[in-house]
Tab-separated table of C-alpha atoms in Angstrom:
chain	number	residue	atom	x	y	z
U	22	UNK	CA	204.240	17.334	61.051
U	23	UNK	CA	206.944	19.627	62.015
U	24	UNK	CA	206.018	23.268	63.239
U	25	UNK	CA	209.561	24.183	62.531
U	26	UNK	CA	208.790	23.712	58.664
U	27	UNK	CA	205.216	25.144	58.205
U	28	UNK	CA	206.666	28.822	60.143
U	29	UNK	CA	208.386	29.045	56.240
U	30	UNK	CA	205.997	31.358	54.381
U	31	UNK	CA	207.972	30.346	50.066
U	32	UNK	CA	206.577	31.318	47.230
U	33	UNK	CA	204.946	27.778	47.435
U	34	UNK	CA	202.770	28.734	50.041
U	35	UNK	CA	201.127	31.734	48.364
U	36	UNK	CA	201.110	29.976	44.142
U	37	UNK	CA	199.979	26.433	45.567
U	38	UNK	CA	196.302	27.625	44.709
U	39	UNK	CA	197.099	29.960	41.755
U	40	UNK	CA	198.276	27.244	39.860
U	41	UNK	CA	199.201	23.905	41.098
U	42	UNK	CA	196.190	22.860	43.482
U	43	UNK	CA	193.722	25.399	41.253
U	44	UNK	CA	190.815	25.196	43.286
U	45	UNK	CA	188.888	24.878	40.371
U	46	UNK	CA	190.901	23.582	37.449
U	47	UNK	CA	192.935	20.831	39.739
U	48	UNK	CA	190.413	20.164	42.922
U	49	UNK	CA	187.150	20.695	41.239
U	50	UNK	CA	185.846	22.198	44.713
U	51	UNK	CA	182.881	25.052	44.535
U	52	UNK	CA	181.259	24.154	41.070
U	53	UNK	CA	178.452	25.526	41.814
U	54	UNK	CA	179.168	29.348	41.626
U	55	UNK	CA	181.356	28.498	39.236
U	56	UNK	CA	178.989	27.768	36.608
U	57	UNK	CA	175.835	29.507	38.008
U	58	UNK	CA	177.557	32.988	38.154
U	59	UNK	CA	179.642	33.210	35.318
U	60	UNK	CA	177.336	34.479	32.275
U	61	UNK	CA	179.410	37.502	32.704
U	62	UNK	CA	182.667	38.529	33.285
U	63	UNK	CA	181.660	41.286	36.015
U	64	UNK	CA	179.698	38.896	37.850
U	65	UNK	CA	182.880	36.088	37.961
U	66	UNK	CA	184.900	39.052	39.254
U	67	UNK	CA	182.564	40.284	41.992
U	68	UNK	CA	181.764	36.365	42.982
U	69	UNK	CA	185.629	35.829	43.109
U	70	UNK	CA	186.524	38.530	45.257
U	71	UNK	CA	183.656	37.817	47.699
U	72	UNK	CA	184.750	34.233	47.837
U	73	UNK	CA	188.677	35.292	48.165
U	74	UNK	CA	187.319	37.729	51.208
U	75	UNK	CA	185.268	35.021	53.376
U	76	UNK	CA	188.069	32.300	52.803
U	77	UNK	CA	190.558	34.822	53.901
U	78	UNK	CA	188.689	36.119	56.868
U	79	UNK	CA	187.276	32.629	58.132
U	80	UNK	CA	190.783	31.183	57.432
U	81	UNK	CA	192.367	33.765	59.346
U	82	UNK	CA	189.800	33.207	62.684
U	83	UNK	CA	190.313	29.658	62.709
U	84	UNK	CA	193.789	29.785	62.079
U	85	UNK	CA	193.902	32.036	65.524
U	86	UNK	CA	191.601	29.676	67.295
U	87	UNK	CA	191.911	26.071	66.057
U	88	UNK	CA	193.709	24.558	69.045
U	89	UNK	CA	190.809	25.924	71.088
U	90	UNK	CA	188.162	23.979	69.479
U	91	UNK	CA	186.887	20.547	70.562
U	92	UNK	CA	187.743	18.473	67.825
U	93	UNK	CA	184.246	16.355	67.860
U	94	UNK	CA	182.525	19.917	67.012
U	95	UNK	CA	185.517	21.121	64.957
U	96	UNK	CA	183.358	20.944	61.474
U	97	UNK	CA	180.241	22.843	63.042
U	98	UNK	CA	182.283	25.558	64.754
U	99	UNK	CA	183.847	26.006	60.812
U	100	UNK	CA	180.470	26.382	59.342
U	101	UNK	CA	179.065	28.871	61.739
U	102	UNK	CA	182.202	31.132	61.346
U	103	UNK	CA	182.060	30.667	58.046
U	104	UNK	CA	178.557	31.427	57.595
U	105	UNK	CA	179.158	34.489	60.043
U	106	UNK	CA	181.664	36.597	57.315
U	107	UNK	CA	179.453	35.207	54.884
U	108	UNK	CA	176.392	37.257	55.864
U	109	UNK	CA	178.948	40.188	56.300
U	110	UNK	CA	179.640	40.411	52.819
U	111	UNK	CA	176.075	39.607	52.143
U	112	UNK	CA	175.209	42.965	53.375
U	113	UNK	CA	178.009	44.994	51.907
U	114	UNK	CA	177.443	43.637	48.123
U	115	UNK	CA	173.624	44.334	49.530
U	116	UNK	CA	175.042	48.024	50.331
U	117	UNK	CA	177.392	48.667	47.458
U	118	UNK	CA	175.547	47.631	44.602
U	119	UNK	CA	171.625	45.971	43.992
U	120	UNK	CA	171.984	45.274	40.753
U	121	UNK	CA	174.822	43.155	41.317
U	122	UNK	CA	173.316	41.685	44.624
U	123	UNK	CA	170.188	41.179	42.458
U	124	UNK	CA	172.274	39.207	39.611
U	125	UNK	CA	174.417	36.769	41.522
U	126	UNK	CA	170.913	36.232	43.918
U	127	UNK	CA	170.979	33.472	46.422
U	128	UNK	CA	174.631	32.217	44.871
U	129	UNK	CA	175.962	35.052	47.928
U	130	UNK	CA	174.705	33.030	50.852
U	131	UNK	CA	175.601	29.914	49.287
U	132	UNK	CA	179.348	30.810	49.487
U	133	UNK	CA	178.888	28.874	52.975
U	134	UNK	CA	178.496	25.211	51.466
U	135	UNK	CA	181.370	26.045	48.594
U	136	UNK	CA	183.486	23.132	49.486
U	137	UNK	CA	186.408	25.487	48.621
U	138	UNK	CA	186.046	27.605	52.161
U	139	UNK	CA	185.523	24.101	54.270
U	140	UNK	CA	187.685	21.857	52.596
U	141	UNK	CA	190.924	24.674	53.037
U	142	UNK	CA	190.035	25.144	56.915
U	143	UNK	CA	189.583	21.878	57.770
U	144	UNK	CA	193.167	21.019	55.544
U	145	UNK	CA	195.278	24.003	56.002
U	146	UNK	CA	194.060	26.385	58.675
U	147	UNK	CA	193.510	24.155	61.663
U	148	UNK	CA	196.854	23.193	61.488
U	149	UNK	CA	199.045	25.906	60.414
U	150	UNK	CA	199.557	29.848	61.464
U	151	UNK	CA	197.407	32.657	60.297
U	152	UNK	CA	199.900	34.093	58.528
U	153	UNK	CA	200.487	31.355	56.461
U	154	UNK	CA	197.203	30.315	56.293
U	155	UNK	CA	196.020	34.277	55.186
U	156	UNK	CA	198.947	33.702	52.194
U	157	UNK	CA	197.372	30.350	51.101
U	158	UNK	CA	194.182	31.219	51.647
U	159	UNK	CA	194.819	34.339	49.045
U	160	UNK	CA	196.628	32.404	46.461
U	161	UNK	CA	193.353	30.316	46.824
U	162	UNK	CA	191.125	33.107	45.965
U	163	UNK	CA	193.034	34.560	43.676
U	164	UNK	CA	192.983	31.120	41.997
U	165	UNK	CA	189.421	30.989	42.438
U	166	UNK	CA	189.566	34.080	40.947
U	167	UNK	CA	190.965	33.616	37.933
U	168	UNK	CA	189.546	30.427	37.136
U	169	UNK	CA	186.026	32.144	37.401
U	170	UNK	CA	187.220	34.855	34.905
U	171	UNK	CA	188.237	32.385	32.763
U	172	UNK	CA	184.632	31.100	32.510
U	173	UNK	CA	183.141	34.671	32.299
U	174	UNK	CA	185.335	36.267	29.669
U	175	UNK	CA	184.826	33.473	27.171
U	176	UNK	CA	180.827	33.024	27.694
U	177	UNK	CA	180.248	36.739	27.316
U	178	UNK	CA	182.315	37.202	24.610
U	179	UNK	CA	180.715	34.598	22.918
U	180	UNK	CA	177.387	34.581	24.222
U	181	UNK	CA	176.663	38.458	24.464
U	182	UNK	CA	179.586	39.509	22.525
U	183	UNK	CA	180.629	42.182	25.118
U	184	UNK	CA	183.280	41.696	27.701
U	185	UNK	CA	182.614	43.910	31.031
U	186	UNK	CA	179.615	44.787	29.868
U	187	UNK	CA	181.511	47.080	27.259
U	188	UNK	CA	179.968	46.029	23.193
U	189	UNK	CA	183.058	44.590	21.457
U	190	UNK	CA	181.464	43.579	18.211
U	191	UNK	CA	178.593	45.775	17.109
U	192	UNK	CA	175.018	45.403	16.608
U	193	UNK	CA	175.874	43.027	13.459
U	194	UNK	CA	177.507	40.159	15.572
U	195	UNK	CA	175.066	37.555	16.201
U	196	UNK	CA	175.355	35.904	19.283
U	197	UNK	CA	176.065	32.567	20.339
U	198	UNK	CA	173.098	32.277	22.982
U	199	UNK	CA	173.488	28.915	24.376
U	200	UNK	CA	176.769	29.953	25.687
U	201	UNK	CA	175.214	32.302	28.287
U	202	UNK	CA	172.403	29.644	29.232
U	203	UNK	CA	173.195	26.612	32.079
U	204	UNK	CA	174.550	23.954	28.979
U	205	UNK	CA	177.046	26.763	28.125
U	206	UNK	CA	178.773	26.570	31.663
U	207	UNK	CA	179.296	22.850	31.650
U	208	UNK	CA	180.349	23.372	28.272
U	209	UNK	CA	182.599	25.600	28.703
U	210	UNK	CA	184.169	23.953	31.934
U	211	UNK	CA	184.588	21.159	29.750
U	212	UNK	CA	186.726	22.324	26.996
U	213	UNK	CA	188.928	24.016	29.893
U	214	UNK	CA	189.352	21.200	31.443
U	215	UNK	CA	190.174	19.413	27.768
U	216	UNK	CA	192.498	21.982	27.104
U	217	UNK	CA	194.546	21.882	30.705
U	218	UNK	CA	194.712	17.613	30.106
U	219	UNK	CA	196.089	18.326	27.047
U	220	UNK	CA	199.320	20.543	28.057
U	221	UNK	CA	199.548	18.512	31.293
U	222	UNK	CA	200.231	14.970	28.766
U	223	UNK	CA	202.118	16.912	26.458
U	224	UNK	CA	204.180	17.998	29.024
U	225	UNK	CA	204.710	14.638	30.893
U	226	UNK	CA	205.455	13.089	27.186
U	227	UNK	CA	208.071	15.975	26.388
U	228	UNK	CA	209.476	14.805	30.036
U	229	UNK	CA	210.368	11.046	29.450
E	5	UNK	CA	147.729	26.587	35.162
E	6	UNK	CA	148.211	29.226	38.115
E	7	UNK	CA	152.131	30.061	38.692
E	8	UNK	CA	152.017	29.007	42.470
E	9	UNK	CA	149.763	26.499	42.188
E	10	UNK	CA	151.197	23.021	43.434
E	11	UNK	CA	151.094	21.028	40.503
E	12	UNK	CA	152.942	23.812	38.975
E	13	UNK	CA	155.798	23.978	41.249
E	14	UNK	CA	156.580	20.280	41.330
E	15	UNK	CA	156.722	20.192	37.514
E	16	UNK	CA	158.868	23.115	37.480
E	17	UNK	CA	161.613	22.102	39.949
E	18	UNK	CA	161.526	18.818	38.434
E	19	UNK	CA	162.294	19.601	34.486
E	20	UNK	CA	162.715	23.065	33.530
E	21	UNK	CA	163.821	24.511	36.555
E	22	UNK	CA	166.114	21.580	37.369
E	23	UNK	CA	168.260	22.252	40.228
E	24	UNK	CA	171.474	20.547	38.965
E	25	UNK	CA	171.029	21.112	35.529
E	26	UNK	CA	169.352	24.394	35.420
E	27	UNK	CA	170.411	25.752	38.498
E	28	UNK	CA	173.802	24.013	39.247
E	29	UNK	CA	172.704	23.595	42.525
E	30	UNK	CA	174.693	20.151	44.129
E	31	UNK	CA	176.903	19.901	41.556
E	32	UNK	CA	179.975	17.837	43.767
E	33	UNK	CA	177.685	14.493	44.435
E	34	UNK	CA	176.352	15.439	40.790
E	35	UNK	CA	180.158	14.259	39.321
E	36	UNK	CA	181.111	12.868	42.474
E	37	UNK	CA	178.604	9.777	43.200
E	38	UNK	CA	177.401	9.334	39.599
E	39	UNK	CA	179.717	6.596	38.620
E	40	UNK	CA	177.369	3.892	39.254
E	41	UNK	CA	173.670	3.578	39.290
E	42	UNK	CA	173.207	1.648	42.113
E	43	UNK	CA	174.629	4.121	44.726
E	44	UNK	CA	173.339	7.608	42.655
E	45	UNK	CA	169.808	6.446	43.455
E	46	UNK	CA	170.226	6.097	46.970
E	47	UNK	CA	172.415	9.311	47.112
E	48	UNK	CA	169.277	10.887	45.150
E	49	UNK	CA	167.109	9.545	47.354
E	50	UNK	CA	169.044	10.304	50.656
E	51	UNK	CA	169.377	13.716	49.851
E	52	UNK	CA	166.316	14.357	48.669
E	53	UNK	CA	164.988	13.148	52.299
E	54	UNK	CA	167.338	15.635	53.669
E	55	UNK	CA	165.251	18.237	51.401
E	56	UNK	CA	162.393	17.023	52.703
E	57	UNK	CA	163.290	17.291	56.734
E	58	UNK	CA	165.246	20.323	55.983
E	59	UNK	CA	162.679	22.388	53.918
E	60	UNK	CA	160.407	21.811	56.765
E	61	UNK	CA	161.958	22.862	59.427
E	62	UNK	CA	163.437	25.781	57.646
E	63	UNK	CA	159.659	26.881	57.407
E	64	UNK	CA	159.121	26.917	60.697
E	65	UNK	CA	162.643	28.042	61.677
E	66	UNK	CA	162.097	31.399	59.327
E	67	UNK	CA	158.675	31.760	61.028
E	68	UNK	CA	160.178	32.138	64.135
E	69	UNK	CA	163.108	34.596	63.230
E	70	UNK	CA	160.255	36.799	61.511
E	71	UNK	CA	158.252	36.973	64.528
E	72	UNK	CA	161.735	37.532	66.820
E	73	UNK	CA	163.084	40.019	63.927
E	74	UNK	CA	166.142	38.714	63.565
E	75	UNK	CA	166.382	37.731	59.872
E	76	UNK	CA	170.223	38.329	59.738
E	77	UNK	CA	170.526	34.979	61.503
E	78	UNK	CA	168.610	33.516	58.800
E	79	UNK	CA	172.018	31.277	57.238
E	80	UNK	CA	173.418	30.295	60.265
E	81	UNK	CA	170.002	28.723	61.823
E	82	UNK	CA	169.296	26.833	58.078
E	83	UNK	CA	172.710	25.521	57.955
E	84	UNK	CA	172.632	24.406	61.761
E	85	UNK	CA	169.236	22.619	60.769
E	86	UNK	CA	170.922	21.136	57.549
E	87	UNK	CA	173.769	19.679	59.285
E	88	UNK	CA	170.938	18.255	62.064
E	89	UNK	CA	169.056	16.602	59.189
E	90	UNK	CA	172.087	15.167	57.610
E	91	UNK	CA	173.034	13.611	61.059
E	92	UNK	CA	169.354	12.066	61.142
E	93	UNK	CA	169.272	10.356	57.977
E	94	UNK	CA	173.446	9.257	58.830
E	95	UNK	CA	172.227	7.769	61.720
E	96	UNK	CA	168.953	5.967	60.394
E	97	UNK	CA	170.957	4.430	57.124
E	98	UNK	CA	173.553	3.410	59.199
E	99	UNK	CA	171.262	1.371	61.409
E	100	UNK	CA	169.152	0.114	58.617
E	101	UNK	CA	171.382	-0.368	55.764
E	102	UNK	CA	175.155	-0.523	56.824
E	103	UNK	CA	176.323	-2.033	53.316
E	104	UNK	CA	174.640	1.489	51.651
E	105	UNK	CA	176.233	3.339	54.564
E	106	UNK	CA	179.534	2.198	53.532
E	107	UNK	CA	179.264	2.716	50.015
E	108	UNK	CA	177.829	6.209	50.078
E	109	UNK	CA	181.019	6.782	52.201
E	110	UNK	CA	181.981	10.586	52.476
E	111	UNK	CA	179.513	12.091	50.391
E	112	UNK	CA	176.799	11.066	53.094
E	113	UNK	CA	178.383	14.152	55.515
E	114	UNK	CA	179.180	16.322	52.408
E	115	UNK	CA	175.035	16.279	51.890
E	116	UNK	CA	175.421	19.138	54.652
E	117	UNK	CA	177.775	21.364	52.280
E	118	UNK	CA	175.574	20.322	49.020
E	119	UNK	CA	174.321	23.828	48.187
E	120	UNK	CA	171.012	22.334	46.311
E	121	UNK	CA	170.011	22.196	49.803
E	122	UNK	CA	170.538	25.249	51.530
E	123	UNK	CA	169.998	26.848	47.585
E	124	UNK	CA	166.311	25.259	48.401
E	125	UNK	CA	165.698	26.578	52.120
E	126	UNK	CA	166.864	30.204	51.059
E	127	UNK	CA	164.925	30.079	47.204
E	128	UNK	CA	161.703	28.859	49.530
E	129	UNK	CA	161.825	31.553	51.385
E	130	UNK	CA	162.630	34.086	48.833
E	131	UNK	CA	159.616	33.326	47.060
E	132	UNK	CA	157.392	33.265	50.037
E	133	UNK	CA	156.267	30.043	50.144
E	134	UNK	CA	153.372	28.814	52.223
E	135	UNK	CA	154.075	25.663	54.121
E	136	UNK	CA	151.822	23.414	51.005
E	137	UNK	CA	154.219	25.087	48.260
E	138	UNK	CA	157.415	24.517	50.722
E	139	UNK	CA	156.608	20.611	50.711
E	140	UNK	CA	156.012	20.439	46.886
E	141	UNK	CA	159.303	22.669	46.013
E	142	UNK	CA	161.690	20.333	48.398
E	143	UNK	CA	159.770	16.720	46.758
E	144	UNK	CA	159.932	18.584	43.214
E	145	UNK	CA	163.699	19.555	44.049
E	146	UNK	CA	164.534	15.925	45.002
E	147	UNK	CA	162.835	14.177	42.468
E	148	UNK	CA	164.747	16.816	40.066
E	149	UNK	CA	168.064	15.764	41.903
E	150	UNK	CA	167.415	12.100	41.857
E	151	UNK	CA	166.549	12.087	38.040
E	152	UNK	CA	169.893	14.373	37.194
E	153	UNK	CA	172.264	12.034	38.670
E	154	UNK	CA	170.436	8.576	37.718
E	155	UNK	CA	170.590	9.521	34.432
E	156	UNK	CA	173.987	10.518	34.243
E	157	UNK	CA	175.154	7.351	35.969
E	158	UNK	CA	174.024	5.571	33.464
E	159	UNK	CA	175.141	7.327	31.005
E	160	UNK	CA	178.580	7.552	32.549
E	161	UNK	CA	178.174	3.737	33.176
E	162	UNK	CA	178.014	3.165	29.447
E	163	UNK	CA	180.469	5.504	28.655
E	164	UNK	CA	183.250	3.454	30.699
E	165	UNK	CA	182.643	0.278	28.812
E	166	UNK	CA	183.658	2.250	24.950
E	167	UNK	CA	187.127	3.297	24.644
E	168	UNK	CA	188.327	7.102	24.953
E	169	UNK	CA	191.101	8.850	24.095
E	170	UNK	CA	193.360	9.672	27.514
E	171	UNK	CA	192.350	13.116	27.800
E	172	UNK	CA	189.436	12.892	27.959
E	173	UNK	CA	188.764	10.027	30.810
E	174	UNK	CA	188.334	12.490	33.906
E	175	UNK	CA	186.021	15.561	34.995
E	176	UNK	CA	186.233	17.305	31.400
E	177	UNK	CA	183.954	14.310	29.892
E	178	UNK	CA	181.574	14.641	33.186
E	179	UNK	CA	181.432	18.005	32.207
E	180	UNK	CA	180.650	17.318	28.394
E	181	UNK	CA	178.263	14.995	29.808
E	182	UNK	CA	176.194	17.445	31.951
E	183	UNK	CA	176.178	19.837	29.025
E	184	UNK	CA	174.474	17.717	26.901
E	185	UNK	CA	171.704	17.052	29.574
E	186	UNK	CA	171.589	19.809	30.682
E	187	UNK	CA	170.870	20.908	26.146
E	188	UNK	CA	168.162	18.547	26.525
E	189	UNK	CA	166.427	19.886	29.683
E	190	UNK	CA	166.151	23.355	28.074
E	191	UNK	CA	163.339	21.617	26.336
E	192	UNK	CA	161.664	21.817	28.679
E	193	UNK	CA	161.593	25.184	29.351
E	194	UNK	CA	158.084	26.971	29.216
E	195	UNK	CA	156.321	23.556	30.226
E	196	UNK	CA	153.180	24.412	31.827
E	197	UNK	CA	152.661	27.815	29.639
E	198	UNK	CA	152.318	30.910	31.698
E	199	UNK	CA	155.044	32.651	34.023
């Protein structure tokens, strides 16, 4: 692997997790929050951004001090750093708002075993520069991001028929309560999945 | 029945408070290892022993950090334990059973980032377990875990014998899958009356 090449910061770089390698829709890394924290769009959001800040912040560290770490220990040192920002922005959600510390619960401190953070430091940061690997490691979390939204906004709407905690439908609509409960995540996740199969063989059959 | 009392706990983790299907706590060996029965039961049962060694020593770990005060370090010491535990049990399986070893392959080392285990030191804790009700939780957790993925092996194991149209043969049926289990856990839900 040429350094020459990886010193490129393309579009690539940055969209490779938006779309392409979706963290979630592509990889299937970091179910777990995923479907645990997604009964509502404002807690997808907030579990997003907190994700997108600790892969960002451990990528960044490791980036800086990969070729100083013993490569028998490499995975340990990774976890400990990670865990580090980890119970940073345990505190701040802590600080900024309880009720939303109080709703996502023990999925904060679990950020540290989403395979997302691990699997991109041990793939991408080790071996390429932190400003390359703070791009990625954005277009990661934004991914991340989005594909948690995608979960929230549809189990809200149809599970509490309110999107950002905002009523859309009035006090007549009658809600589709399994959508909010555990079988609504994997559900949900399914038909997503369904649905992004579907394009991707309709587009390789418009292809040939 | 009392809310804490043991008999209460174990039933809970085990069906209504499932950790994979209630919980979606170690949801990567969940759709990862459950392709065939015979290596989901020994990935249920290896990480279920990892429970075990880990919930016990998290115990006494947290004890220790009360009495120094330093709670903050809380994550960091239960994932340093985790990834101890997960050594141990690497170690013993691949000294007693190198065939399993081999088949279990990289999801034996991923035990340390399965979050149904650190989800279980840090829920312990939360709920102020005494060391009795720790025990219970982490055997109730990975008995919970072991049923979850034995039962969706097999049904996974019939499902690849009937024939499927292309779209769906991948994660989205998985998915399906673990919705409909998880629909049929739910009836579970208020077993053993009282809060």
């Amino acid at each position: 692997m040429s350094r020459r090449i990886d010193n490129h910061i393309t579009w690539d770089t940055f969209s490779q997790g938006l779309w392409r390698d979706n963290p979630v829709f592509v990889m299937l890394l970091g179910m777990c929050p995923v479907l645990a924290v997604t009964n509502s769009a404002t807690n997808a959001l907030a579990m997003g951004l907190a994700t997108t800040f600790v892969l960002l912040a451990s990528g960044g560290l490791i980036s800086l001090i990969a070729r100083f770490i013993p490569r028998q220990v490499r995975i340990a040192t990774y976890i400990i750093i990670i865990a580090t920002f980890v119970t940073m922005v345990d505190y701040v959600i802590q600080a900024i708002s309880l009720d939303l510390y109080n709703a996502l619960g023990a999925f904060i401190q679990l950020i540290v075993v989403n395979c997302i953070i691990l699997g991109r430091a041990e793939a991408y940061a080790s071996r390429h520069r932190p400003l390359n690997t703070l791009v990625n490691a954005l277009g990661m979390g934004l991914g991340f991001t989005f594909a948690l939204l995608c979960l929230g906004v549809v189990r809200e709407l149809l599970g509490a028929g309110s999107l950002f905690g905002y009523d859309l439908f009035g006090p007549r609509f009658q809600p589709w309560v399994v959508m909010v409960l555990p079988a609504g995540g994997f559900l949900v996740l399914g038909a997503w999945l369904l649905l992004f199969d579907w394009l991707k063989e309709r587009r390789d059959l418009t292809r040939c | 029945m009392h809310a804490d009392s043991l008999g209460f706990i174990f039933l809970n983790t085990v069906l209504a408070n499932n950790f994979v299907l209630a919980m979606f706590l170690g949801l990567c060996p969940f759709l990862g290892v459950s392709g065939k029965l015979n290596t989901a039961i020994p990935m249920g049962i290896a990480t279920s022993f990892v429970m075990l060694v880990s919930s016990i020593s998290a115990y006494a770990v947290n004890l220790a950090l009360v009495a120094l005060d330093i709670e903050f370090l809380r994550l960091i010491a239960y994932i340093a334990i985790i990834a101890s535990a997960v050594q141990l049990v690497e170690m013993t399986l691949k000294k007693y059973s190198p065939t399993l070893f081999r088949s279990l392959g990289i999801f034996l080392p991923l035990i340390t980032t399965n979050c149904a285990i650190l989800g279980l030191a840090l829920f312990q804790t939360f709920k102020d377990y005494d060391f009795a009700q720790s025990v219970t939780y982490a055997l109730g957790a990975g008995t919970g875990f072991t049923l979850a993925i034995a039962l969706m092996a097999g049904l996974r194991e019939k499902l690849s014998l009937s024939r499927l149209p292309s779209i769906t043969q991948g994660a989205a049926l998985s998915l399906m899958l673990g919705g409909l289990l998880s629909l049929s856990f739910m009836g579970f839900a208020g077993l053993g009356g009282g809060h």
